[in-house]
Amino acid sequence: MIATRIRVSVLLLTALLGMGACGQGDPPPPPPPPPGAIHGITEGVTPEQDTAASYAFVDLARRVREHFDGPWDADYYRLPVGTTWDSVVAHYAGALGEGWTEDTRYAPDAGPGYRSKLWHDGDFLTAVALLDDLPPSTTPIIIVLVSEED
């Protein structure tokens, strides 16, 4: 278990260090999480969920890096059981507001084991990934990746 976390931490660090610099100006503040979201995944998740979230983050960052420069900031949230993908998408689309465009190069089911969507406003982005395909009694997890200040 500890060895797995160390390997996943090394993967995450490698992914973060490989991200370049963002465009001009300061990014907008990150959108608020969906209602009922609890920040962090250190408590209330299974080891399998923790590992799945780590791999989803690395894959999402890899996919985003194909079209956008970093740096990015990532947050993890536990969502209420029964939270749907459609409600997550509607929440972020509304929270981001006008001026943000959905990037259709990122198919919702293109990542293994999670669904994702990305919006951008010029050089800045917000990407969300939902892990809800684990056993039904477990808590859905969302990863939110946003542009960070240079």
mmCIF file of C-alpha atoms in Angstrom:
data_model
loop_
_atom_site.group_PDB
_atom_site.id
_atom_site.type_symbol
_atom_site.label_atom_id
_atom_site.label_comp_id
_atom_site.label_asym_id
_atom_site.label_seq_id
_atom_site.Cartn_x
_atom_site.Cartn_y
_atom_site.Cartn_z
ATOM 1 C CA MET A 1 0.000 0.000 0.000
ATOM 2 C CA ILE A 2 2.729 2.473 0.968
ATOM 3 C CA ALA A 3 4.857 1.422 -2.007
ATOM 4 C CA THR A 4 1.862 1.997 -4.306
ATOM 5 C CA ARG A 5 1.311 5.492 -2.885
ATOM 6 C CA ILE A 6 4.994 6.304 -3.325
ATOM 7 C CA ARG A 7 4.929 5.139 -6.968
ATOM 8 C CA VAL A 8 1.744 7.117 -7.620
ATOM 9 C CA SER A 9 3.272 10.186 -5.927
ATOM 10 C CA VAL A 10 6.326 9.894 -8.165
ATOM 11 C CA LEU A 11 4.066 9.654 -11.230
ATOM 12 C CA LEU A 12 2.120 12.722 -10.117
ATOM 13 C CA LEU A 13 5.275 14.710 -9.434
ATOM 14 C CA THR A 14 6.694 13.739 -12.820
ATOM 15 C CA ALA A 15 3.483 14.813 -14.545
ATOM 16 C CA LEU A 16 3.416 18.135 -12.721
ATOM 17 C CA LEU A 17 7.068 18.916 -13.394
ATOM 18 C CA GLY A 18 6.593 18.180 -17.084
ATOM 19 C CA MET A 19 3.992 20.920 -17.490
ATOM 20 C CA GLY A 20 5.170 24.176 -19.082
ATOM 21 C CA ALA A 21 4.280 27.790 -18.441
ATOM 22 C CA CYS A 22 0.855 29.303 -19.061
ATOM 23 C CA GLY A 23 -0.017 32.299 -21.241
ATOM 24 C CA GLN A 24 -0.143 35.986 -20.312
ATOM 25 C CA GLY A 25 -2.068 37.398 -17.366
ATOM 26 C CA ASP A 26 -3.559 35.867 -14.282
ATOM 27 C CA PRO A 27 -6.069 33.056 -14.538
ATOM 28 C CA PRO A 28 -9.569 33.550 -13.202
ATOM 29 C CA PRO A 29 -10.320 32.039 -9.796
ATOM 30 C CA PRO A 30 -11.278 28.366 -9.882
ATOM 31 C CA PRO A 31 -14.998 27.615 -9.985
ATOM 32 C CA PRO A 32 -16.587 26.405 -6.760
ATOM 33 C CA PRO A 33 -17.138 22.654 -6.362
ATOM 34 C CA PRO A 34 -20.607 21.119 -6.751
ATOM 35 C CA PRO A 35 -23.015 21.301 -3.804
ATOM 36 C CA GLY A 36 -22.238 18.776 -1.086
ATOM 37 C CA ALA A 37 -18.639 18.250 -2.248
ATOM 38 C CA ILE A 38 -16.041 17.546 0.432
ATOM 39 C CA HIS A 39 -12.508 18.713 -0.329
ATOM 40 C CA GLY A 40 -9.810 16.046 -0.390
ATOM 41 C CA ILE A 41 -9.684 12.290 -0.681
ATOM 42 C CA THR A 42 -7.470 11.381 2.239
ATOM 43 C CA GLU A 43 -10.485 10.174 4.222
ATOM 44 C CA GLY A 44 -13.619 8.346 3.206
ATOM 45 C CA VAL A 45 -12.267 6.584 0.135
ATOM 46 C CA THR A 46 -11.028 3.073 -0.453
ATOM 47 C CA PRO A 47 -7.437 2.343 -1.461
ATOM 48 C CA GLU A 48 -8.790 1.330 -4.879
ATOM 49 C CA GLN A 49 -10.493 4.717 -5.282
ATOM 50 C CA ASP A 50 -7.346 6.520 -4.177
ATOM 51 C CA THR A 51 -5.267 4.646 -6.756
ATOM 52 C CA ALA A 52 -7.904 5.150 -9.485
ATOM 53 C CA ALA A 53 -7.987 8.896 -8.761
ATOM 54 C CA SER A 54 -4.198 9.124 -8.994
ATOM 55 C CA TYR A 55 -4.115 7.342 -12.339
ATOM 56 C CA ALA A 56 -7.041 9.415 -13.641
ATOM 57 C CA PHE A 57 -5.191 12.605 -12.726
ATOM 58 C CA VAL A 58 -2.023 11.508 -14.515
ATOM 59 C CA ASP A 59 -4.005 10.497 -17.615
ATOM 60 C CA LEU A 60 -6.083 13.694 -17.616
ATOM 61 C CA ALA A 61 -2.930 15.834 -17.278
ATOM 62 C CA ARG A 62 -1.310 13.914 -20.140
ATOM 63 C CA ARG A 63 -4.347 14.476 -22.359
ATOM 64 C CA VAL A 64 -4.628 18.181 -21.465
ATOM 65 C CA ARG A 65 -0.906 18.745 -22.090
ATOM 66 C CA GLU A 66 -1.482 17.797 -25.744
ATOM 67 C CA HIS A 67 -3.250 21.134 -26.348
ATOM 68 C CA PHE A 68 -2.561 23.422 -23.366
ATOM 69 C CA ASP A 69 0.491 24.639 -21.494
ATOM 70 C CA GLY A 70 0.628 24.566 -17.684
ATOM 71 C CA PRO A 71 1.104 25.119 -14.890
ATOM 72 C CA TRP A 72 -2.125 23.731 -13.476
ATOM 73 C CA ASP A 73 -3.530 23.215 -10.030
ATOM 74 C CA ALA A 74 -5.540 20.107 -9.169
ATOM 75 C CA ASP A 75 -8.135 19.585 -6.447
ATOM 76 C CA TYR A 76 -9.927 16.414 -5.471
ATOM 77 C CA TYR A 77 -13.430 16.274 -4.012
ATOM 78 C CA ARG A 78 -15.684 13.526 -2.699
ATOM 79 C CA LEU A 79 -19.227 13.941 -3.966
ATOM 80 C CA PRO A 80 -22.507 12.758 -2.493
ATOM 81 C CA VAL A 81 -23.450 9.205 -3.488
ATOM 82 C CA GLY A 82 -25.743 9.355 -6.496
ATOM 83 C CA THR A 83 -24.151 12.452 -8.037
ATOM 84 C CA THR A 84 -24.524 12.153 -11.809
ATOM 85 C CA TRP A 85 -22.171 13.128 -14.601
ATOM 86 C CA ASP A 86 -24.836 15.384 -16.094
ATOM 87 C CA SER A 87 -25.179 17.299 -12.812
ATOM 88 C CA VAL A 88 -21.393 17.763 -12.582
ATOM 89 C CA VAL A 89 -21.205 19.072 -16.168
ATOM 90 C CA ALA A 90 -24.171 21.408 -15.626
ATOM 91 C CA HIS A 91 -22.643 22.734 -12.418
ATOM 92 C CA TYR A 92 -19.278 23.589 -13.998
ATOM 93 C CA ALA A 93 -20.781 24.986 -17.198
ATOM 94 C CA GLY A 94 -22.921 27.318 -15.071
ATOM 95 C CA ALA A 95 -20.143 28.195 -12.610
ATOM 96 C CA LEU A 96 -17.729 29.112 -15.402
ATOM 97 C CA GLY A 97 -20.270 31.278 -17.194
ATOM 98 C CA GLU A 98 -20.020 33.058 -20.516
ATOM 99 C CA GLY A 99 -16.689 33.332 -22.266
ATOM 100 C CA TRP A 100 -15.767 29.723 -21.519
ATOM 101 C CA THR A 101 -15.962 27.278 -24.413
ATOM 102 C CA GLU A 102 -16.302 23.519 -24.184
ATOM 103 C CA ASP A 103 -13.367 21.884 -25.920
ATOM 104 C CA THR A 104 -14.822 19.063 -27.991
ATOM 105 C CA ARG A 105 -11.385 17.508 -28.554
ATOM 106 C CA TYR A 106 -11.859 15.959 -25.109
ATOM 107 C CA ALA A 107 -14.498 13.261 -25.400
ATOM 108 C CA PRO A 108 -16.150 12.586 -22.033
ATOM 109 C CA ASP A 109 -15.230 8.894 -22.093
ATOM 110 C CA ALA A 110 -11.739 9.153 -23.621
ATOM 111 C CA GLY A 111 -9.939 8.470 -20.344
ATOM 112 C CA PRO A 112 -9.772 4.970 -18.860
ATOM 113 C CA GLY A 113 -12.017 4.587 -15.820
ATOM 114 C CA TYR A 114 -13.339 8.148 -15.692
ATOM 115 C CA ARG A 115 -15.322 10.710 -17.639
ATOM 116 C CA SER A 116 -13.981 14.182 -18.313
ATOM 117 C CA LYS A 117 -14.807 17.517 -19.855
ATOM 118 C CA LEU A 118 -12.691 20.581 -20.507
ATOM 119 C CA TRP A 119 -13.583 24.228 -20.953
ATOM 120 C CA HIS A 120 -11.199 27.030 -21.911
ATOM 121 C CA ASP A 121 -11.147 30.807 -21.937
ATOM 122 C CA GLY A 122 -8.210 31.764 -24.133
ATOM 123 C CA ASP A 123 -5.108 30.250 -22.566
ATOM 124 C CA PHE A 124 -6.867 29.261 -19.341
ATOM 125 C CA LEU A 125 -8.660 26.001 -18.719
ATOM 126 C CA THR A 126 -10.843 24.106 -16.325
ATOM 127 C CA ALA A 127 -11.026 20.340 -16.719
ATOM 128 C CA VAL A 128 -13.104 17.983 -14.612
ATOM 129 C CA ALA A 129 -12.852 14.226 -14.292
ATOM 130 C CA LEU A 130 -15.460 12.107 -12.521
ATOM 131 C CA LEU A 131 -14.738 8.665 -11.119
ATOM 132 C CA ASP A 132 -18.120 7.104 -10.405
ATOM 133 C CA ASP A 133 -17.809 3.691 -11.998
ATOM 134 C CA LEU A 134 -16.582 1.968 -8.850
ATOM 135 C CA PRO A 135 -18.926 -0.093 -6.645
ATOM 136 C CA PRO A 136 -22.229 1.759 -6.172
ATOM 137 C CA SER A 137 -21.827 2.111 -2.407
ATOM 138 C CA THR A 138 -18.652 4.160 -2.789
ATOM 139 C CA THR A 139 -18.352 7.900 -2.969
ATOM 140 C CA PRO A 140 -17.887 9.462 -6.419
ATOM 141 C CA ILE A 141 -14.671 11.449 -6.767
ATOM 142 C CA ILE A 142 -14.098 14.483 -8.933
ATOM 143 C CA ILE A 143 -10.747 15.897 -10.010
ATOM 144 C CA VAL A 144 -10.701 19.553 -11.023
ATOM 145 C CA LEU A 145 -7.712 20.796 -13.000
ATOM 146 C CA VAL A 146 -7.431 24.592 -13.442
ATOM 147 C CA SER A 147 -4.856 27.008 -14.822
ATOM 148 C CA GLU A 148 -2.496 28.283 -12.177
ATOM 149 C CA GLU A 149 -0.572 31.561 -12.004
ATOM 150 C CA ASP A 150 2.849 31.487 -13.654
#
